[in-house]
XYZ file of C-alpha atoms in Angstrom:
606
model
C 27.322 -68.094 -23.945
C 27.483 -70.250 -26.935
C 23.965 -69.014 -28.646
C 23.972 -65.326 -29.313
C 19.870 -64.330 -29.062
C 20.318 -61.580 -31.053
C 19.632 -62.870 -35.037
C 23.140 -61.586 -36.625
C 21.735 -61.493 -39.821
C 18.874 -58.460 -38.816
C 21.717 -56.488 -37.107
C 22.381 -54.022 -38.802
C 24.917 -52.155 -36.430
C 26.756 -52.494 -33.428
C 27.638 -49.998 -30.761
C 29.824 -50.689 -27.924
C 30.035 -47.718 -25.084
C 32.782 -48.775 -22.347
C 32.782 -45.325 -20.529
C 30.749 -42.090 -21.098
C 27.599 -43.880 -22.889
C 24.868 -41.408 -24.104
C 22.607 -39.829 -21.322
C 19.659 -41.493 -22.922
C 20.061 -44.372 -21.922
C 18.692 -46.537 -18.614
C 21.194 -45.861 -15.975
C 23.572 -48.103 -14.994
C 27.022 -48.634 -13.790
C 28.083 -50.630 -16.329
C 29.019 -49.982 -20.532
C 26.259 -50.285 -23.102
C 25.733 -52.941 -25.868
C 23.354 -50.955 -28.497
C 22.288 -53.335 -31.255
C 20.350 -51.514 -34.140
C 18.686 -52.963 -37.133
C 17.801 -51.994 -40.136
C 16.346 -48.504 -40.068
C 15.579 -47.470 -43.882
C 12.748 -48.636 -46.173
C 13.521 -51.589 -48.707
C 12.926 -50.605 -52.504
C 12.444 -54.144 -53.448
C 11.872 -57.651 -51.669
C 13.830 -59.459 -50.110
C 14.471 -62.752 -48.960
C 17.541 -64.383 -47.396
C 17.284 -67.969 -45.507
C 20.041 -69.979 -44.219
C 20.977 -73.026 -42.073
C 24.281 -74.471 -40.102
C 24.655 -77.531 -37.817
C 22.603 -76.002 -35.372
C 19.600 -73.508 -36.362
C 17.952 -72.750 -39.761
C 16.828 -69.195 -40.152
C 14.871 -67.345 -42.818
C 14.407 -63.345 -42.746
C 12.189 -60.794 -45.572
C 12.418 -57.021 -46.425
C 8.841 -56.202 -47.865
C 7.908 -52.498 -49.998
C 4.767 -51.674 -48.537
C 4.579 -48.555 -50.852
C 7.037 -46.019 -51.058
C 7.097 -45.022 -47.248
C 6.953 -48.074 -45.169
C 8.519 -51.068 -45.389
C 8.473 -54.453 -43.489
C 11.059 -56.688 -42.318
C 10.206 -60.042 -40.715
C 12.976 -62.724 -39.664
C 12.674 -66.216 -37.542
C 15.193 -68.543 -36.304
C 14.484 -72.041 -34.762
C 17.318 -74.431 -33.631
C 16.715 -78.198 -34.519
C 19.793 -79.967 -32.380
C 16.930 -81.482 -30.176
C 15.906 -83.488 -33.025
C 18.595 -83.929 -35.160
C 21.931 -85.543 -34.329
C 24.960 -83.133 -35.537
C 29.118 -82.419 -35.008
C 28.202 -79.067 -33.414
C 25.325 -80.255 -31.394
C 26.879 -82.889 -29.981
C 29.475 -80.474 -28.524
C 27.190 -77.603 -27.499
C 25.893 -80.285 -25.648
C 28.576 -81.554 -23.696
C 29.387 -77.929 -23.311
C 26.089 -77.234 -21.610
C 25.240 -80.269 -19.946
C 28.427 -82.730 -19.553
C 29.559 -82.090 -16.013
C 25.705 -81.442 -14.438
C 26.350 -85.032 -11.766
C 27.951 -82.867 -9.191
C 30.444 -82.039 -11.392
C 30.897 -84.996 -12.780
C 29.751 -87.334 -15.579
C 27.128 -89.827 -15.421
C 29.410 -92.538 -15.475
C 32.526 -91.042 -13.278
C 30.000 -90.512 -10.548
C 27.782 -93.824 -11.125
C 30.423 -96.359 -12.203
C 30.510 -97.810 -15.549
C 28.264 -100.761 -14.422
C 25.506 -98.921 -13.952
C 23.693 -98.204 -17.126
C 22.570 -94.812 -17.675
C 20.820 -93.268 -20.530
C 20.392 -89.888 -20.774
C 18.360 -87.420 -23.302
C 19.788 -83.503 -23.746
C 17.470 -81.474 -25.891
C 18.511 -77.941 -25.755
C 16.626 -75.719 -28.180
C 16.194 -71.948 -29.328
C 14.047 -69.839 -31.166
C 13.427 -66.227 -32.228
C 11.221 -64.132 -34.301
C 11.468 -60.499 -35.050
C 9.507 -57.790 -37.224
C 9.703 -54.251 -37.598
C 7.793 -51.787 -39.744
C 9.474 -48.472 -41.147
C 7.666 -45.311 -41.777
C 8.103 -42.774 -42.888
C 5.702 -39.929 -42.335
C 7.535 -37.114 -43.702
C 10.989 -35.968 -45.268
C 12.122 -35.047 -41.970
C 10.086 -37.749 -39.443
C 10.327 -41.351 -39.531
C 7.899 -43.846 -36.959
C 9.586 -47.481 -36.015
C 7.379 -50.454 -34.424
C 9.078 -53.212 -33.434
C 9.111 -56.839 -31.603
C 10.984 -59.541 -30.759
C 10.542 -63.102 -29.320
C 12.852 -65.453 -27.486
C 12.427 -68.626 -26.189
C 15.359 -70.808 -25.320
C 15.421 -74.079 -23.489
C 17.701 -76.994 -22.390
C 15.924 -80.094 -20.787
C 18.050 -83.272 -18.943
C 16.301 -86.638 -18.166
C 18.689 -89.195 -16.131
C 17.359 -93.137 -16.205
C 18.916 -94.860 -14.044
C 18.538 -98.968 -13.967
C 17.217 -100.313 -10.548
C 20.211 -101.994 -9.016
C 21.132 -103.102 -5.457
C 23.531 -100.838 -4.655
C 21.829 -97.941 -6.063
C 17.927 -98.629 -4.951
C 17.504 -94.836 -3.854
C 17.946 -94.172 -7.442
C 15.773 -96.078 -9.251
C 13.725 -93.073 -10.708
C 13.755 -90.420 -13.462
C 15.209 -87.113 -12.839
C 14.042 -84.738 -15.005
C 15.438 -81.080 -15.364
C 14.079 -78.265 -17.173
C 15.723 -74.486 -17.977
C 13.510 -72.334 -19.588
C 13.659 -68.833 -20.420
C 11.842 -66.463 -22.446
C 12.172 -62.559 -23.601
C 9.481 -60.499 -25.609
C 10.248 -57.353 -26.074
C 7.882 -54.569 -28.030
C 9.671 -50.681 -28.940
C 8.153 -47.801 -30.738
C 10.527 -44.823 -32.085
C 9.209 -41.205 -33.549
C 12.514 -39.372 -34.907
C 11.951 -35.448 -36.031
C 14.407 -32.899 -37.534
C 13.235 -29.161 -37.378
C 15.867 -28.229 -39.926
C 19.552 -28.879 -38.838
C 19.747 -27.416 -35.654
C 16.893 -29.214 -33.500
C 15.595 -32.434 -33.741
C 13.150 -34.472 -30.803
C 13.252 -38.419 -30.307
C 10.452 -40.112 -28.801
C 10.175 -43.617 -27.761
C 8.416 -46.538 -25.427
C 9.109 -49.779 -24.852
C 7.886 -52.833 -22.907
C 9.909 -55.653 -21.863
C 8.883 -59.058 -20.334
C 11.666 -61.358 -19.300
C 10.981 -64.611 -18.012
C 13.295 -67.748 -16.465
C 12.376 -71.062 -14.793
C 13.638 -74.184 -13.561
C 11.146 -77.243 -13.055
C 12.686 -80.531 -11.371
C 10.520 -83.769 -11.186
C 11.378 -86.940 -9.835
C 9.691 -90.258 -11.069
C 9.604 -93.586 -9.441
C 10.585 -96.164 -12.158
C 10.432 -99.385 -10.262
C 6.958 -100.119 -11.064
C 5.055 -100.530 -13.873
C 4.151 -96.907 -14.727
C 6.212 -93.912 -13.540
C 4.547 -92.347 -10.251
C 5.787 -88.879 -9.671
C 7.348 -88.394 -6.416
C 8.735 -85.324 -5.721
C 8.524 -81.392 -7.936
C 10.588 -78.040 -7.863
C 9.673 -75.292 -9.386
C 11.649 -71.964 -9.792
C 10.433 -68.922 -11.498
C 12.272 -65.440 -12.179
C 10.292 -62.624 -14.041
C 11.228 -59.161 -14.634
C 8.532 -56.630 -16.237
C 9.851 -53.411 -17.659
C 8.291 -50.746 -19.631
C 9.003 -47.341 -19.957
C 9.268 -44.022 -22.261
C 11.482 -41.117 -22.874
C 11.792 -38.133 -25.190
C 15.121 -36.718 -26.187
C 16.265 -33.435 -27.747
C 19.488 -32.315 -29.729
C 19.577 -28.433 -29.629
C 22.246 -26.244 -31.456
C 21.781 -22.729 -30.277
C 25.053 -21.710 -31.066
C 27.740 -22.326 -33.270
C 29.877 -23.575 -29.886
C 27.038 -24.875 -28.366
C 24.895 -27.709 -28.396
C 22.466 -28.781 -26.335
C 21.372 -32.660 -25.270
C 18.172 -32.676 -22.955
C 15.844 -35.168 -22.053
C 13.468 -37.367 -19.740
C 13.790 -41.285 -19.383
C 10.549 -42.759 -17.051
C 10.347 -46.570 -16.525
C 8.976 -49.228 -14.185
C 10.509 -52.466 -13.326
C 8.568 -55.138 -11.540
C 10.293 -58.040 -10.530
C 8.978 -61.586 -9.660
C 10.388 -63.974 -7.765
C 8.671 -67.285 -6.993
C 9.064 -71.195 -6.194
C 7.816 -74.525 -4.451
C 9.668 -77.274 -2.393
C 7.456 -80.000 -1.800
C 8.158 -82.455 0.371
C 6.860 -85.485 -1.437
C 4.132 -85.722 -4.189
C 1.443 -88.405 -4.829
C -0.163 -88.261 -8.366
C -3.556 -87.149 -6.764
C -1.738 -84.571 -4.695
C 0.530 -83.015 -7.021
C -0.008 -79.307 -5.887
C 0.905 -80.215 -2.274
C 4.301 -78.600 -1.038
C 5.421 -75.471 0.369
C 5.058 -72.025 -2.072
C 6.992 -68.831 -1.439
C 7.297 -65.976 -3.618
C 7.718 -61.752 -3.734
C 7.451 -58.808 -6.133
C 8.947 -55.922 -5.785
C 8.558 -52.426 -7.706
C 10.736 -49.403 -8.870
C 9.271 -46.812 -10.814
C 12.421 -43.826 -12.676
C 12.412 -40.749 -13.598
C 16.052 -39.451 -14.717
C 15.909 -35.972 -16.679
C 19.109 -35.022 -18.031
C 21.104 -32.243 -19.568
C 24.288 -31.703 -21.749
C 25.980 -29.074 -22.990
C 29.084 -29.798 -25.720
C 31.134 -26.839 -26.119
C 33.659 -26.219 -28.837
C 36.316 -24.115 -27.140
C 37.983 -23.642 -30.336
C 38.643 -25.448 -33.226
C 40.389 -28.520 -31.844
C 39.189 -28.656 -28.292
C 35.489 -29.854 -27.027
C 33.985 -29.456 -23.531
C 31.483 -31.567 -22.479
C 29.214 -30.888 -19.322
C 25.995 -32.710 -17.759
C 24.237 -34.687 -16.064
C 21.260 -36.914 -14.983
C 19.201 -37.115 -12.107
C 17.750 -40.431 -11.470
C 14.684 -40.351 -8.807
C 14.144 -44.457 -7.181
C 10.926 -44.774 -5.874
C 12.503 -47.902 -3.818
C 15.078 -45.366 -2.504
C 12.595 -41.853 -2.433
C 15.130 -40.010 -3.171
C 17.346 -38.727 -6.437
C 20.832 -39.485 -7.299
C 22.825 -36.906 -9.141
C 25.255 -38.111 -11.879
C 27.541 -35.351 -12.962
C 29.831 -36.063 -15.891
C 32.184 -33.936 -18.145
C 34.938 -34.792 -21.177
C 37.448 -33.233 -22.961
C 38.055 -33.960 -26.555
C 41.165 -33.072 -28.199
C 41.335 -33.309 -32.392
C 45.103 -33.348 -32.944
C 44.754 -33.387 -36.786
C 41.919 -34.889 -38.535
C 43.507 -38.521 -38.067
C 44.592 -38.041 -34.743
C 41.718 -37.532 -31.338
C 41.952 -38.123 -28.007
C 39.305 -37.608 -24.841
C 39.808 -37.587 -21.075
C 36.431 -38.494 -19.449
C 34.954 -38.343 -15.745
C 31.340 -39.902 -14.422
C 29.295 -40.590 -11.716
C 26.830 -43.970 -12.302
C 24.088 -45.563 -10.121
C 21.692 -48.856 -10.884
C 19.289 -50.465 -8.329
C 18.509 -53.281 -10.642
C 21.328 -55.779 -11.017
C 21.351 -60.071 -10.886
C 22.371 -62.606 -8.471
C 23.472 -66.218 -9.471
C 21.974 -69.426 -8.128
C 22.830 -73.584 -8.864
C 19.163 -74.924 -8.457
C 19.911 -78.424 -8.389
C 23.474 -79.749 -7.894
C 22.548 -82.615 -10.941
C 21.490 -79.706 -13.031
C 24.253 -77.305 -12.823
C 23.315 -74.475 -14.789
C 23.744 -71.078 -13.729
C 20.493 -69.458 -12.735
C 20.103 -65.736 -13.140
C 17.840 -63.705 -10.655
C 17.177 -60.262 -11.446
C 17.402 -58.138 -7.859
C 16.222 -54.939 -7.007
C 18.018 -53.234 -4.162
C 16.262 -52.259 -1.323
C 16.591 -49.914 1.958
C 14.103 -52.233 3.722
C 16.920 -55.377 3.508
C 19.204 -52.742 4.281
C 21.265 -53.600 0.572
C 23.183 -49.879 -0.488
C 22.493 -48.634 -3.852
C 24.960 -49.598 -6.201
C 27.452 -46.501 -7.369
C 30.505 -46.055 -9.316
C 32.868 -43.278 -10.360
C 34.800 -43.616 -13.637
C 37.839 -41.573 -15.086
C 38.777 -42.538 -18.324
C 41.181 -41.431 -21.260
C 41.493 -43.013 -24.622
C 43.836 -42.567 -27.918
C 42.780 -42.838 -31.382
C 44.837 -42.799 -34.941
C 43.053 -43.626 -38.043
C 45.517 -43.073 -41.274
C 46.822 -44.859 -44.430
C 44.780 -48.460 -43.593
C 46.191 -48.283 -40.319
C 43.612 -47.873 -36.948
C 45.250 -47.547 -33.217
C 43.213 -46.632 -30.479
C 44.015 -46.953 -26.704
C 41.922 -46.479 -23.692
C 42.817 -46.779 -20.331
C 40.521 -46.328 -17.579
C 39.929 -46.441 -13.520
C 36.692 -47.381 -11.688
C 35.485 -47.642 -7.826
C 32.277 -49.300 -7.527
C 30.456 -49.355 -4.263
C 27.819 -52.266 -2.890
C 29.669 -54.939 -4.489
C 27.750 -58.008 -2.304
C 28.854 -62.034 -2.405
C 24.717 -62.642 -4.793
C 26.530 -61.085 -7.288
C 28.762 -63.450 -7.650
C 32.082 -61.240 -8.311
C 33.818 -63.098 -5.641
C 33.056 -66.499 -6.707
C 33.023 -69.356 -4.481
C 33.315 -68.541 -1.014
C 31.729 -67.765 2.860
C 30.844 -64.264 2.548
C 28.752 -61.659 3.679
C 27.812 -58.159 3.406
C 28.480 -55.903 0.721
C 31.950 -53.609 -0.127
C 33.963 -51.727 -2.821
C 35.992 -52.873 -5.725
C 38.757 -51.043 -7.698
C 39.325 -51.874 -11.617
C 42.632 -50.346 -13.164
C 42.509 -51.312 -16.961
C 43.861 -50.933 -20.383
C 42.477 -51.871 -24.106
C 44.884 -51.485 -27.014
C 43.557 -52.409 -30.499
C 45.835 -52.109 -33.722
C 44.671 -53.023 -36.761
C 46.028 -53.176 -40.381
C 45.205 -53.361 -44.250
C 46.992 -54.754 -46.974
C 45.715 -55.193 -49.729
C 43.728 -58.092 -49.467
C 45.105 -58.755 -46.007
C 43.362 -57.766 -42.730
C 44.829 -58.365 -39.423
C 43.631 -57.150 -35.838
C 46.017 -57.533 -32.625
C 43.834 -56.832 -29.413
C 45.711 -56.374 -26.085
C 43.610 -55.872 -22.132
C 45.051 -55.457 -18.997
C 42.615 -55.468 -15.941
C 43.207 -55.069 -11.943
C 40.158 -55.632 -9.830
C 40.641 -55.776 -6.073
C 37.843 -55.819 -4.257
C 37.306 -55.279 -0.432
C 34.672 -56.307 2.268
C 34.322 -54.308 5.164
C 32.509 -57.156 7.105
C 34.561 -60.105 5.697
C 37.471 -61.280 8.492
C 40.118 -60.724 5.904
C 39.820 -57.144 5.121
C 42.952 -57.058 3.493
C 41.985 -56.695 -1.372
C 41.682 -59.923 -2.775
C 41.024 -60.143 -6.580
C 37.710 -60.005 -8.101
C 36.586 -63.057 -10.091
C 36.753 -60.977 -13.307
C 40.264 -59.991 -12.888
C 41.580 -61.792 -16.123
C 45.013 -59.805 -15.776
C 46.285 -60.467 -19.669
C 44.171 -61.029 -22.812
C 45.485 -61.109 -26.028
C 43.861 -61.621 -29.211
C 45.422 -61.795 -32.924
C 42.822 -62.036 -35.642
C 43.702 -62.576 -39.499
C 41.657 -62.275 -42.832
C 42.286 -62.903 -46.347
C 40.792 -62.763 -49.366
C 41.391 -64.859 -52.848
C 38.867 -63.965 -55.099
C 35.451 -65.293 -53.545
C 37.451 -66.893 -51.120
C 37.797 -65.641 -47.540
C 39.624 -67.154 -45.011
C 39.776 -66.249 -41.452
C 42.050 -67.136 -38.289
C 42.013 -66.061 -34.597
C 44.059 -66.950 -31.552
C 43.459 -65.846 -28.557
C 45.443 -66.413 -25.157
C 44.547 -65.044 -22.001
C 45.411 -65.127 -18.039
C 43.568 -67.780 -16.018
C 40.632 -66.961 -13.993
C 41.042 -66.616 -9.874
C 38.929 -68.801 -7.912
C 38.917 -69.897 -3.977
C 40.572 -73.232 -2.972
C 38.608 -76.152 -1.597
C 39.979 -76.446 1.744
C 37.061 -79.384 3.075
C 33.573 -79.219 5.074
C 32.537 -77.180 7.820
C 31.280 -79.091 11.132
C 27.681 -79.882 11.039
C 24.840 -76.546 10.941
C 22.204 -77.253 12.873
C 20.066 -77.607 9.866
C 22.019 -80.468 8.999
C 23.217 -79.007 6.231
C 27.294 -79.311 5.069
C 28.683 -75.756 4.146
C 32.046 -76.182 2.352
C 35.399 -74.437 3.704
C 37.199 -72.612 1.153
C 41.167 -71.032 1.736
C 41.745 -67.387 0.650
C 39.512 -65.451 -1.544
C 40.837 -65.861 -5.076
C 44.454 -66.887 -4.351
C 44.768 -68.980 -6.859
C 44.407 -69.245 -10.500
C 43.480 -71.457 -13.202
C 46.347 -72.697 -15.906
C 45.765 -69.928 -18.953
C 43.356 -69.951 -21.738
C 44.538 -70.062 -25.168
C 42.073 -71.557 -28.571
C 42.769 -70.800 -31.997
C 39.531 -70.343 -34.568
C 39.439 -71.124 -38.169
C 36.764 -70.240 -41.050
C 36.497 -70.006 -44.564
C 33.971 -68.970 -46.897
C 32.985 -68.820 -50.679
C 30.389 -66.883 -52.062
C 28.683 -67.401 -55.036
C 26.026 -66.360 -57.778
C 23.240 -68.890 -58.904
C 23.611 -67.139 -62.392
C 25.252 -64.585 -64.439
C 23.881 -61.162 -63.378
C 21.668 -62.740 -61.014
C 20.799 -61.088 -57.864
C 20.469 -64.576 -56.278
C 23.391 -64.838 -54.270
C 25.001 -67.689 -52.023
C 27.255 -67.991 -49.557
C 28.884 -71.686 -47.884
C 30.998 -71.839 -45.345
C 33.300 -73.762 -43.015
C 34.309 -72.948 -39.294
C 36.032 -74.408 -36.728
C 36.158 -73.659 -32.679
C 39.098 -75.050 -30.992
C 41.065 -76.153 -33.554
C 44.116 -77.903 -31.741
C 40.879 -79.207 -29.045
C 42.737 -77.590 -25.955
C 40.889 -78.505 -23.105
C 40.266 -75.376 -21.268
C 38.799 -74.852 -17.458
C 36.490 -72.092 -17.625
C 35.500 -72.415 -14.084
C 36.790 -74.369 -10.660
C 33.565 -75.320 -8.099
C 33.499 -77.142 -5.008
C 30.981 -79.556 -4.472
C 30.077 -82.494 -1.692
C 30.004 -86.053 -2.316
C 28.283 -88.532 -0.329
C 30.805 -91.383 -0.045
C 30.003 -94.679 2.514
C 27.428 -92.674 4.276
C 30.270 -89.845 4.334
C 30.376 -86.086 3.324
C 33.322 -85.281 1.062
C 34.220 -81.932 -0.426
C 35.338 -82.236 -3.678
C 36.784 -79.834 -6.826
C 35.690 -80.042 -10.336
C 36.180 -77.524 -13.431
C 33.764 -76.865 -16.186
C 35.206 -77.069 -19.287
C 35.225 -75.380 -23.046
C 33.947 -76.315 -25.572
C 36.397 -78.820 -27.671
C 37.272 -79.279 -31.442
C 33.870 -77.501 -32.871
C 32.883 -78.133 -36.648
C 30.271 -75.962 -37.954
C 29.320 -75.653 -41.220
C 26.676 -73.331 -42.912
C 24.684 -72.484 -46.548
C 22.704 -68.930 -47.212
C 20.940 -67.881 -50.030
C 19.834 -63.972 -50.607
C 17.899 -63.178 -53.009
């Protein structure tokens, strides 16, 4: 993704949970992003607005007395109406390859003029109000607002050899996220305090395609697809933190929520302005109400060594029945710069997505959010986790190490971890991997040297081949080697990173003709091959500033650069078909990286 949604300059932390995330949160079998912002009351106000080549943004911490406080922040993206470096890039990105693959004029011919108008835009707003209703209690209420959008018109000049295409094709992605959280904290001295929250989530996608008739003298819509994916999710929990004994301490809770999921479209057939609700509409919700209490006990054998036991039970409605997750960890404190932990867990999710390509001249990936269910006869998906990992933090030096090894069952082909291929049913993968991160300080001098080493094999019990094939997230090396510096109110900043290409299936050609009509493309052994390997070097720098001596008005400009040597990088290899002399061909074509980026940016704080 090249927009982040999440407004960087409201974060306030950033925690990252690979393996062994906190029973409190939703269950699934996957790590946990938690992105927190700012949690304490502001003693004065504050006001910070910036802008780069692609959004301006503006954010204020408001004293409403001495216990609450108000913090408001918006972001809107102008690229659809202003021209820029970055924009035009983004855009490219996005949008450059959407003809099949191709661009407008590789698959149209140079003679044939084609104009073409890419407005893809963003937005956000956030607020939160602190309070704080005691020395000991504090009350959150929060919000946020998303709306992002990327819209493609193709005109196409009527010519001869091109009359079926003398129209306006008009594409539309659309999604939207509001989200609404409440938070009551407690302490009861220091050995019990109680966390209650709710939340209510509404996340929304959709894909409109009209087709105009341009021959005449106004456009006369012809033909309309709509797409729509909606998932509804609120829910509530309270969670406790219990020491009743010097060795032990005690995590308990209750998580409920209810997902509702939405799935809807229409295929019409062909449209006349007075008819333009005619066609064919299909569409489904299904529901899944939780309830996952949980318990942990953490141990202190002795001094040095910490035992960890617990575990959740999620109830499915979809499934009527509970899932047990047992987990346990062992923590080992060395010396007070030296820990390391050995970790074991059970995981299970019934909500997960499946990708689609609604239109092969629009093609961006659409998400679905899926619910498993026993009625389609799809298995719950499950996965079991060991982990260890290796930390040393001492004299500006940090090392930590984690290896880790998970088997995850009702991997299916709508999830898209095989990529680009015929087939069906569900099965099992395996993941072997390693993360090594050194990092070191001197002086002024920062530099971080990342290293990951994944395995995924996955296997299909169904599939003809039932020999492991790799998964399409098996990116065997990564590498990363990150550098700062500072001179004065000078920082400047440099990353490379090189990594192994990603597998993908070869095109081998076209099926024979379905019965439908329809051309299914052939593709050679799952994953066998892989793409050349990824490598891109980033460069920033940055001055900050003061509008006046002793002024709190501060400033900050700064330069960055995305692909500085413009290596052309395939992210992706698809297989398409290509109507050539009334003839079906299958054809190849890679999505590409974004190229030689420019981005610059101004922000005040004051």
């Amino acid at each position: 993704d090249l927009l982040s949604v999440f407004n960087p300059y409201v974060t306030e932390s950033v925690k990252v949970s690979r393996s062994f995330a906190a029973l409190q949160y939703d269950s699934r079998v996957g790590g946990v992003i938690d992105i927190t912002s700012k949690n304490s009351i502001p003693r004065d106000i504050g006001i910070g607005i910036g802008s780069n080549f692609t959004h301006a943004d503006i954010y204020t911490e408001i004293p409403l007395g001495r216990k609450t406080g108000l913090i408001l922040s918006g972001r809107r993206s102008y690229i659809d109406i202003l021209d820029t470096p970055t924009e035009e890039m983004y855009s490219k990105r996005i949008l450059g390859h959407r003809f099949w693959g191709f661009t407008a004029e590789g698959l149209f011919g140079t003679d044939v003029a084609v104009t073409e108008n890419n407005n893809p835009q963003y937005q956000d707003y956030t607020t939160k109000i602190i309070t704080d209703l005691s020395a000991s209690s504090k009350l959150t209420i929060s919000g946020f607002w998303h709306q992002g959008e990327s819209d493609n018109k193709i005109y196409l000049n009527e010519d001869d050899s091109l009359s079926d295409f003398s129209s306006t094709e008009e594409d539309i992605l659309e999604n939207q996220n509001i989200g609404l959280g409440i938070n009551w904290a407690k302490n009861w001295g220091t050995n019990f305090s109680i966390t209650a929250s709710g939340y209510y989530t509404n996340v929304t996608q959709e894909y409109r395609n009209s087709n105009f008739d341009t021959s005449g003298k106004t456009p006369e819509l012809i033909e309309k697809f709509d797409l729509i994916g909606n998932l509804v999710d609120f829910g509530t929990s309270i969670h406790l933190d219990w020491q009743l004994h010097k060795k032990h301490t005690l995590t308990l809770g209750y998580n409920f929520s209810e997902a509702t999921i939405q799935d809807s479209f229409q295929v019409p057939i062909s449209l006349s302005p007075e008819d333009e609700n005619s066609g064919s509409s299909f569409g489904f919700t299904v529901k899944n109400v939780t309830h996952a209490p949980y318990l942990e006990d953490l141990f202190k054998i002795s001094n040095t060594i910490s035992l960890s036991l617990g575990g959740k039970a999620n109830y499915f409605s979809i499934y009527n029945r509970f899932y047990f997750e047992p987990r346990a960890g062992l923590t080992f404190l060395i010396n007070k710069n030296i820990t390391t932990n050995i970790f074991a867990e059970r995981k299970h999710q019934v909500i997960d997505q499946r990708f689609d390509i609604p239109s092969p001249l629009f093609l961006v990936d659409f998400r679905f959010w899926r619910l498993r269910s026993p009625e389609l006869f799809d298995p719950i998906l499950k996965s079991d986790q060991i982990s260890t990992s290796f930390s040393w933090n001492q004299k500006n030096w940090l090392i930590e190490f984690e290896g880790y090894y998970k088997k995850k069952y009702g991997i299916d082909d709508a999830s898209n971890a095989v990529g680009d291929n015929n087939i069906i049913g569900f099965g099992s993968s395996d993941t072997f991997g390693i993360d090594l991160l050194i990092k070191k300080r001197i002086g002024r001098y920062n530099t971080w040297l990342s290293y990951s080493y994944i395995d995924q094999t996955f296997r299909f019990d169904d599939f003809k081949e039932k020999q492991p094939f790799s998964g399409s997230l098996d990116i065997t090396h990564n590498i990363s080697w990150i550098h700062s510096y500072l001179l004065g109110n000078f920082e400047f900043s440099l990353g490379w990173n090189i990594r192994t290409g990603k597998p993908y299936s070869p095109l081998e050609g076209i099926t024979d003709q379905t019965s439908n009509g329809s051309h299914p493309l052939l593709f050679g052994d799952v994953n066998s091959k892989r793409l050349d390997p990824y490598h891109r070097m980033d460069f920033s720098a940055s001055y900050r500033f003061t509008l006046a001596k002793d002024s709190k008005w501060r400033g900050k400009a700064a330069l960055s650069i995305i692909n500085l040597y413009d290596k052309k990088n395939v992210l992706d290899r698809r297989g398409t078909i290509l109507n050539r002399e009334n003839r079906s061909i299958a054809s190849e074509f890679d999505v590409i990286s974004l190229g030689f980026t420019p981005n610059i940016s101004l922000r005040f704080d004051f």
